[in-house]
Structure formats: C-alpha cells, structure tokens
C-alpha cells in the first residue's frame, strides 16, 4: 500500500464517515505501523503520505484530538509524530535531524523523511475499488453510531422569571422543622447579619 492508493481509499471513506456520523469532535489515533520500514506493518507509506491524511482530517474544521499510536520501529514512530505535529501546527521543519541524545538511532541518513521501500503494491486497483465500495455501502446503511445513542440536542433551557412579588431576600422563610414550630434555628457556625 503506497501513499497514493491509501489516500484514494482514506478520503472518500472519511468523507462518508463525516456525513453519516456528523461528529462534534474527532479523536484521531495516528499509529505508525503503516509507515515504510515498520517491522510488522506491510504498508509502505511515507511520512508525507500519512500526514496528508491527518491534514485532510484537519481540513474539515472539526475539533480534533490527535493521539500518537503504535509502530514497531521506534525511530520511525518518533519521525512520524514529529512530522505530523509540524503539519498540525503548520510549521515547516528541516529534513535533517538535529543532534540529540538519540542521534545514532537515525543512522545512516539522519533525516526525518523516509523513502518508501521498493515494494510492489500487491493490491490491484480492482480490489481496492471493491473495498472502497463495500465500506461506503456499509457506512450508508448505518442509522447512527453503533452502541451510541443518537438524539437531537435539546434547545437551551429557558429561565422563567418569578412574576410574583419577591419575599424579602434578607429574611428566612418559614419552613416545617422536626419539632413543627416552623422556625429555623441559626447554627453557631453560620454567618449572617443581625
């Protein structure tokens, strides 16, 4: 899976998710196991391809909480989180990794951006299109978020002002007490004007 094919799947599926669920906020978990060079992940995404999806989510202007995520090649996880943070805050950063306590981890090139591996994308355009159509159809058939109650938000509450004559706010009202005399006794620790 390369940047282009991943983006071609991600964008229409994400658009449909936004249409169906109409979220008031998004929690985006950015795992790095889809990055090229990950020990377990079979994908071949570059940092720029992965971050393009994050930028696409951000473009929807919905409050978003972005979380880091897994990845099995720790130096690439750090690269991804660093680059995606720069994309989110709209600050360009240099490709050269500055000297730090972990500088040796980024050998041999000491650069932020990874180059995709020379792998054949084993996903045929037809199979990817079929997956996209299936996902879009499943999303279309949802009535709302599974296991989440969907209902209209009630309108803001209305304050009903008392139109009757107000009692003196400095006097306590008579109330039923345990002994039935209707007079409340002031506690020694209670502060009040006499």
PDB file of C-alpha atoms in Angstrom:
ATOM      1  CA  UNK A   1       0.000   0.000   0.000  1.00  0.00           C
ATOM      2  CA  UNK A   2       1.554   3.284  -1.086  1.00  0.00           C
ATOM      3  CA  UNK A   3       0.696   6.929  -0.374  1.00  0.00           C
ATOM      4  CA  UNK A   4      -1.500   7.382  -3.435  1.00  0.00           C
ATOM      5  CA  UNK A   5      -3.604   4.244  -3.028  1.00  0.00           C
ATOM      6  CA  UNK A   6      -4.001   4.819   0.713  1.00  0.00           C
ATOM      7  CA  UNK A   7      -5.138   8.407   0.148  1.00  0.00           C
ATOM      8  CA  UNK A   8      -7.543   7.264  -2.583  1.00  0.00           C
ATOM      9  CA  UNK A   9      -9.212   4.973  -0.034  1.00  0.00           C
ATOM     10  CA  UNK A  10      -8.944   7.218   3.010  1.00  0.00           C
ATOM     11  CA  UNK A  11     -10.525  10.408   1.668  1.00  0.00           C
ATOM     12  CA  UNK A  12     -13.859   9.072   0.339  1.00  0.00           C
ATOM     13  CA  UNK A  13     -14.306   6.747   3.320  1.00  0.00           C
ATOM     14  CA  UNK A  14     -13.531   9.569   5.754  1.00  0.00           C
ATOM     15  CA  UNK A  15     -15.953  11.877   3.917  1.00  0.00           C
ATOM     16  CA  UNK A  16     -18.694   9.263   4.272  1.00  0.00           C
ATOM     17  CA  UNK A  17     -17.906   8.829   7.973  1.00  0.00           C
ATOM     18  CA  UNK A  18     -18.277  12.590   8.435  1.00  0.00           C
ATOM     19  CA  UNK A  19     -21.572  12.574   6.524  1.00  0.00           C
ATOM     20  CA  UNK A  20     -23.090   9.641   8.431  1.00  0.00           C
ATOM     21  CA  UNK A  21     -21.956  10.477  11.958  1.00  0.00           C
ATOM     22  CA  UNK A  22     -21.648  14.280  11.754  1.00  0.00           C
ATOM     23  CA  UNK A  23     -19.299  14.315  14.756  1.00  0.00           C
ATOM     24  CA  UNK A  24     -18.917  17.306  17.012  1.00  0.00           C
ATOM     25  CA  UNK A  25     -15.319  16.258  17.659  1.00  0.00           C
ATOM     26  CA  UNK A  26     -12.820  13.762  16.288  1.00  0.00           C
ATOM     27  CA  UNK A  27     -10.256  11.640  18.110  1.00  0.00           C
ATOM     28  CA  UNK A  28      -7.606  10.697  15.558  1.00  0.00           C
ATOM     29  CA  UNK A  29      -5.173   7.965  16.560  1.00  0.00           C
ATOM     30  CA  UNK A  30      -2.055   8.089  14.370  1.00  0.00           C
ATOM     31  CA  UNK A  31      -0.357   4.732  14.503  1.00  0.00           C
ATOM     32  CA  UNK A  32       2.966   4.384  12.748  1.00  0.00           C
ATOM     33  CA  UNK A  33       2.797   0.718  11.794  1.00  0.00           C
ATOM     34  CA  UNK A  34       1.698   1.677   8.272  1.00  0.00           C
ATOM     35  CA  UNK A  35       4.960   3.567   7.671  1.00  0.00           C
ATOM     36  CA  UNK A  36       7.588   2.158   5.321  1.00  0.00           C
ATOM     37  CA  UNK A  37      10.206   0.168   7.216  1.00  0.00           C
ATOM     38  CA  UNK A  38       7.953  -0.901  10.072  1.00  0.00           C
ATOM     39  CA  UNK A  39       8.917  -4.362  11.270  1.00  0.00           C
ATOM     40  CA  UNK A  40       5.350  -5.677  11.350  1.00  0.00           C
ATOM     41  CA  UNK A  41       3.283  -3.415   9.139  1.00  0.00           C
ATOM     42  CA  UNK A  42       3.070  -4.428   5.469  1.00  0.00           C
ATOM     43  CA  UNK A  43       2.223  -0.915   4.233  1.00  0.00           C
ATOM     44  CA  UNK A  44       4.706   1.339   2.526  1.00  0.00           C
ATOM     45  CA  UNK A  45       3.552   4.854   3.409  1.00  0.00           C
ATOM     46  CA  UNK A  46       5.908   7.783   3.667  1.00  0.00           C
ATOM     47  CA  UNK A  47       5.579  10.367   6.416  1.00  0.00           C
ATOM     48  CA  UNK A  48       4.156  12.806   3.882  1.00  0.00           C
ATOM     49  CA  UNK A  49       1.543  10.323   2.689  1.00  0.00           C
ATOM     50  CA  UNK A  50       0.455   9.529   6.259  1.00  0.00           C
ATOM     51  CA  UNK A  51       0.421  13.197   7.231  1.00  0.00           C
ATOM     52  CA  UNK A  52      -1.662  14.045   4.151  1.00  0.00           C
ATOM     53  CA  UNK A  53      -4.489  12.063   5.760  1.00  0.00           C
ATOM     54  CA  UNK A  54      -4.044  13.953   9.044  1.00  0.00           C
ATOM     55  CA  UNK A  55      -4.116  17.221   7.130  1.00  0.00           C
ATOM     56  CA  UNK A  56      -7.279  16.073   5.344  1.00  0.00           C
ATOM     57  CA  UNK A  57      -8.981  15.420   8.686  1.00  0.00           C
ATOM     58  CA  UNK A  58      -7.844  18.833   9.919  1.00  0.00           C
ATOM     59  CA  UNK A  59      -9.291  20.484   6.795  1.00  0.00           C
ATOM     60  CA  UNK A  60     -12.804  19.521   7.968  1.00  0.00           C
ATOM     61  CA  UNK A  61     -12.537  22.157  10.736  1.00  0.00           C
ATOM     62  CA  UNK A  62     -13.991  19.870  13.401  1.00  0.00           C
ATOM     63  CA  UNK A  63     -12.310  19.991  16.822  1.00  0.00           C
ATOM     64  CA  UNK A  64      -9.779  17.168  16.740  1.00  0.00           C
ATOM     65  CA  UNK A  65      -7.712  15.428  19.396  1.00  0.00           C
ATOM     66  CA  UNK A  66      -4.716  13.772  17.755  1.00  0.00           C
ATOM     67  CA  UNK A  67      -3.085  10.875  19.574  1.00  0.00           C
ATOM     68  CA  UNK A  68       0.088   9.006  18.829  1.00  0.00           C
ATOM     69  CA  UNK A  69      -0.108   5.303  18.244  1.00  0.00           C
ATOM     70  CA  UNK A  70       1.734   2.107  17.698  1.00  0.00           C
ATOM     71  CA  UNK A  71       4.585   1.225  15.463  1.00  0.00           C
ATOM     72  CA  UNK A  72       7.269  -1.371  15.797  1.00  0.00           C
ATOM     73  CA  UNK A  73      10.282   0.596  14.601  1.00  0.00           C
ATOM     74  CA  UNK A  74      10.605   3.238  17.302  1.00  0.00           C
ATOM     75  CA  UNK A  75      12.793   5.677  15.353  1.00  0.00           C
ATOM     76  CA  UNK A  76      10.111   5.819  12.649  1.00  0.00           C
ATOM     77  CA  UNK A  77       7.383   6.339  15.240  1.00  0.00           C
ATOM     78  CA  UNK A  78       9.288   9.370  16.535  1.00  0.00           C
ATOM     79  CA  UNK A  79       9.789  10.640  12.978  1.00  0.00           C
ATOM     80  CA  UNK A  80       6.080  10.331  12.234  1.00  0.00           C
ATOM     81  CA  UNK A  81       4.889  12.041  15.388  1.00  0.00           C
ATOM     82  CA  UNK A  82       7.387  14.847  14.908  1.00  0.00           C
ATOM     83  CA  UNK A  83       6.380  15.434  11.300  1.00  0.00           C
ATOM     84  CA  UNK A  84       2.641  15.188  11.928  1.00  0.00           C
ATOM     85  CA  UNK A  85       2.916  17.632  14.823  1.00  0.00           C
ATOM     86  CA  UNK A  86       4.607  20.077  12.458  1.00  0.00           C
ATOM     87  CA  UNK A  87       1.784  19.598   9.932  1.00  0.00           C
ATOM     88  CA  UNK A  88      -0.871  20.168  12.579  1.00  0.00           C
ATOM     89  CA  UNK A  89       0.722  23.380  13.837  1.00  0.00           C
ATOM     90  CA  UNK A  90       1.510  24.447  10.254  1.00  0.00           C
ATOM     91  CA  UNK A  91       5.236  24.843  10.884  1.00  0.00           C
ATOM     92  CA  UNK A  92       7.777  23.560   8.390  1.00  0.00           C
ATOM     93  CA  UNK A  93      10.711  21.697   9.870  1.00  0.00           C
ATOM     94  CA  UNK A  94      14.016  20.733   8.255  1.00  0.00           C
ATOM     95  CA  UNK A  95      14.611  17.222   6.960  1.00  0.00           C
ATOM     96  CA  UNK A  96      17.928  16.982   8.835  1.00  0.00           C
ATOM     97  CA  UNK A  97      17.562  15.555  12.323  1.00  0.00           C
ATOM     98  CA  UNK A  98      19.353  17.796  14.823  1.00  0.00           C
ATOM     99  CA  UNK A  99      21.964  16.286  17.074  1.00  0.00           C
ATOM    100  CA  UNK A 100      20.434  14.841  20.246  1.00  0.00           C
ATOM    101  CA  UNK A 101      20.962  12.024  22.757  1.00  0.00           C
ATOM    102  CA  UNK A 102      19.393   9.516  20.342  1.00  0.00           C
ATOM    103  CA  UNK A 103      21.027  10.743  17.157  1.00  0.00           C
ATOM    104  CA  UNK A 104      22.579   7.344  16.380  1.00  0.00           C
ATOM    105  CA  UNK A 105      19.106   5.790  16.117  1.00  0.00           C
ATOM    106  CA  UNK A 106      18.526   7.699  12.879  1.00  0.00           C
ATOM    107  CA  UNK A 107      21.578   6.339  11.043  1.00  0.00           C
ATOM    108  CA  UNK A 108      22.603   6.008   8.302  1.00  0.00           C
ATOM    109  CA  UNK A 109      20.973   9.104   6.763  1.00  0.00           C
ATOM    110  CA  UNK A 110      19.993  11.122   9.890  1.00  0.00           C
ATOM    111  CA  UNK A 111      16.970  12.515   8.060  1.00  0.00           C
ATOM    112  CA  UNK A 112      13.379  12.959   9.106  1.00  0.00           C
ATOM    113  CA  UNK A 113      11.700  11.696   5.948  1.00  0.00           C
ATOM    114  CA  UNK A 114      11.808   8.056   4.998  1.00  0.00           C
ATOM    115  CA  UNK A 115      11.895   6.874   1.468  1.00  0.00           C
ATOM    116  CA  UNK A 116       9.278   4.304   0.555  1.00  0.00           C
ATOM    117  CA  UNK A 117      10.677   0.840   0.044  1.00  0.00           C
ATOM    118  CA  UNK A 118      10.883  -0.597  -3.428  1.00  0.00           C
ATOM    119  CA  UNK A 119       7.909  -2.925  -2.928  1.00  0.00           C
ATOM    120  CA  UNK A 120       5.289  -3.932  -5.399  1.00  0.00           C
ATOM    121  CA  UNK A 121       1.815  -2.852  -4.350  1.00  0.00           C
ATOM    122  CA  UNK A 122       0.029  -6.196  -4.291  1.00  0.00           C
ATOM    123  CA  UNK A 123      -3.380  -4.529  -4.135  1.00  0.00           C
ATOM    124  CA  UNK A 124      -4.947  -4.412  -7.570  1.00  0.00           C
ATOM    125  CA  UNK A 125      -6.911  -1.280  -8.481  1.00  0.00           C
ATOM    126  CA  UNK A 126      -9.993  -3.508  -8.820  1.00  0.00           C
ATOM    127  CA  UNK A 127      -9.650  -4.960  -5.313  1.00  0.00           C
ATOM    128  CA  UNK A 128      -9.113  -1.512  -3.798  1.00  0.00           C
ATOM    129  CA  UNK A 129     -12.167  -0.157  -5.618  1.00  0.00           C
ATOM    130  CA  UNK A 130     -14.243  -3.125  -4.366  1.00  0.00           C
ATOM    131  CA  UNK A 131     -13.083  -2.478  -0.783  1.00  0.00           C
ATOM    132  CA  UNK A 132     -13.939   1.211  -1.079  1.00  0.00           C
ATOM    133  CA  UNK A 133     -17.422   0.468  -2.478  1.00  0.00           C
ATOM    134  CA  UNK A 134     -18.091  -2.080   0.272  1.00  0.00           C
ATOM    135  CA  UNK A 135     -17.019   0.343   3.023  1.00  0.00           C
ATOM    136  CA  UNK A 136     -19.086   3.186   1.590  1.00  0.00           C
ATOM    137  CA  UNK A 137     -22.136   0.917   1.323  1.00  0.00           C
ATOM    138  CA  UNK A 138     -21.770  -0.301   4.903  1.00  0.00           C
ATOM    139  CA  UNK A 139     -21.472   3.278   6.127  1.00  0.00           C
ATOM    140  CA  UNK A 140     -24.528   4.301   4.070  1.00  0.00           C
ATOM    141  CA  UNK A 141     -26.592   1.554   5.711  1.00  0.00           C
ATOM    142  CA  UNK A 142     -25.803   2.702   9.260  1.00  0.00           C
ATOM    143  CA  UNK A 143     -28.558   4.559  11.066  1.00  0.00           C
ATOM    144  CA  UNK A 144     -26.155   6.102  13.557  1.00  0.00           C
ATOM    145  CA  UNK A 145     -23.104   5.279  15.542  1.00  0.00           C
ATOM    146  CA  UNK A 146     -23.197   1.679  16.760  1.00  0.00           C
ATOM    147  CA  UNK A 147     -23.707   1.463  20.535  1.00  0.00           C
ATOM    148  CA  UNK A 148     -24.048   5.221  20.799  1.00  0.00           C
ATOM    149  CA  UNK A 149     -27.391   6.837  21.460  1.00  0.00           C
ATOM    150  CA  UNK A 150     -28.229   9.343  18.732  1.00  0.00           C
ATOM    151  CA  UNK A 151     -30.759  12.036  19.543  1.00  0.00           C
ATOM    152  CA  UNK A 152     -31.400  15.674  18.959  1.00  0.00           C
ATOM    153  CA  UNK A 153     -29.719  18.014  21.400  1.00  0.00           C
ATOM    154  CA  UNK A 154     -32.425  19.779  23.418  1.00  0.00           C
ATOM    155  CA  UNK A 155     -32.681  23.526  22.961  1.00  0.00           C
ATOM    156  CA  UNK A 156     -31.028  25.769  25.551  1.00  0.00           C
ATOM    157  CA  UNK A 157     -33.008  25.906  28.773  1.00  0.00           C
ATOM    158  CA  UNK A 158     -35.405  28.763  29.312  1.00  0.00           C
ATOM    159  CA  UNK A 159     -35.198  30.787  32.500  1.00  0.00           C
ATOM    160  CA  UNK A 160     -38.657  31.522  33.839  1.00  0.00           C
ATOM    161  CA  UNK A 161     -38.621  34.603  35.973  1.00  0.00           C
ATOM    162  CA  UNK A 162     -40.830  34.784  39.042  1.00  0.00           C
ATOM    163  CA  UNK A 163     -43.566  37.334  38.341  1.00  0.00           C
ATOM    164  CA  UNK A 164     -44.969  37.241  41.869  1.00  0.00           C
ATOM    165  CA  UNK A 165     -43.827  39.700  44.494  1.00  0.00           C
ATOM    166  CA  UNK A 166     -40.491  38.595  45.826  1.00  0.00           C
ATOM    167  CA  UNK A 167     -40.127  37.963  49.527  1.00  0.00           C
ATOM    168  CA  UNK A 168     -37.527  39.948  51.393  1.00  0.00           C
ATOM    169  CA  UNK A 169     -34.263  38.212  50.437  1.00  0.00           C
ATOM    170  CA  UNK A 170     -32.764  39.034  53.842  1.00  0.00           C
ATOM    171  CA  UNK A 171     -35.468  37.097  55.725  1.00  0.00           C
ATOM    172  CA  UNK A 172     -35.658  33.378  56.014  1.00  0.00           C
ATOM    173  CA  UNK A 173     -38.918  31.798  55.035  1.00  0.00           C
ATOM    174  CA  UNK A 174     -40.897  29.741  57.494  1.00  0.00           C
ATOM    175  CA  UNK A 175     -40.391  26.057  56.933  1.00  0.00           C
ATOM    176  CA  UNK A 176     -41.500  22.906  58.627  1.00  0.00           C
ATOM    177  CA  UNK A 177     -38.986  21.727  61.204  1.00  0.00           C
ATOM    178  CA  UNK A 178     -38.690  18.440  63.028  1.00  0.00           C
ATOM    179  CA  UNK A 179     -40.395  19.834  66.120  1.00  0.00           C
ATOM    180  CA  UNK A 180     -43.064  21.518  63.979  1.00  0.00           C
ATOM    181  CA  UNK A 181     -42.665  25.133  65.120  1.00  0.00           C
ATOM    182  CA  UNK A 182     -41.682  26.383  61.649  1.00  0.00           C
ATOM    183  CA  UNK A 183     -38.723  28.425  62.900  1.00  0.00           C
ATOM    184  CA  UNK A 184     -35.269  27.556  61.714  1.00  0.00           C
ATOM    185  CA  UNK A 185     -32.520  27.965  64.222  1.00  0.00           C
ATOM    186  CA  UNK A 186     -29.272  29.575  63.126  1.00  0.00           C
ATOM    187  CA  UNK A 187     -26.233  27.392  63.588  1.00  0.00           C
ATOM    188  CA  UNK A 188     -23.323  28.947  65.506  1.00  0.00           C
ATOM    189  CA  UNK A 189     -21.050  28.497  62.510  1.00  0.00           C
ATOM    190  CA  UNK A 190     -23.487  30.127  60.081  1.00  0.00           C
ATOM    191  CA  UNK A 191     -22.642  33.667  59.070  1.00  0.00           C
ATOM    192  CA  UNK A 192     -25.417  36.187  58.784  1.00  0.00           C
ATOM    193  CA  UNK A 193     -26.165  39.828  59.542  1.00  0.00           C
ATOM    194  CA  UNK A 194     -28.291  40.558  62.582  1.00  0.00           C
TER     195      UNK A 194
END
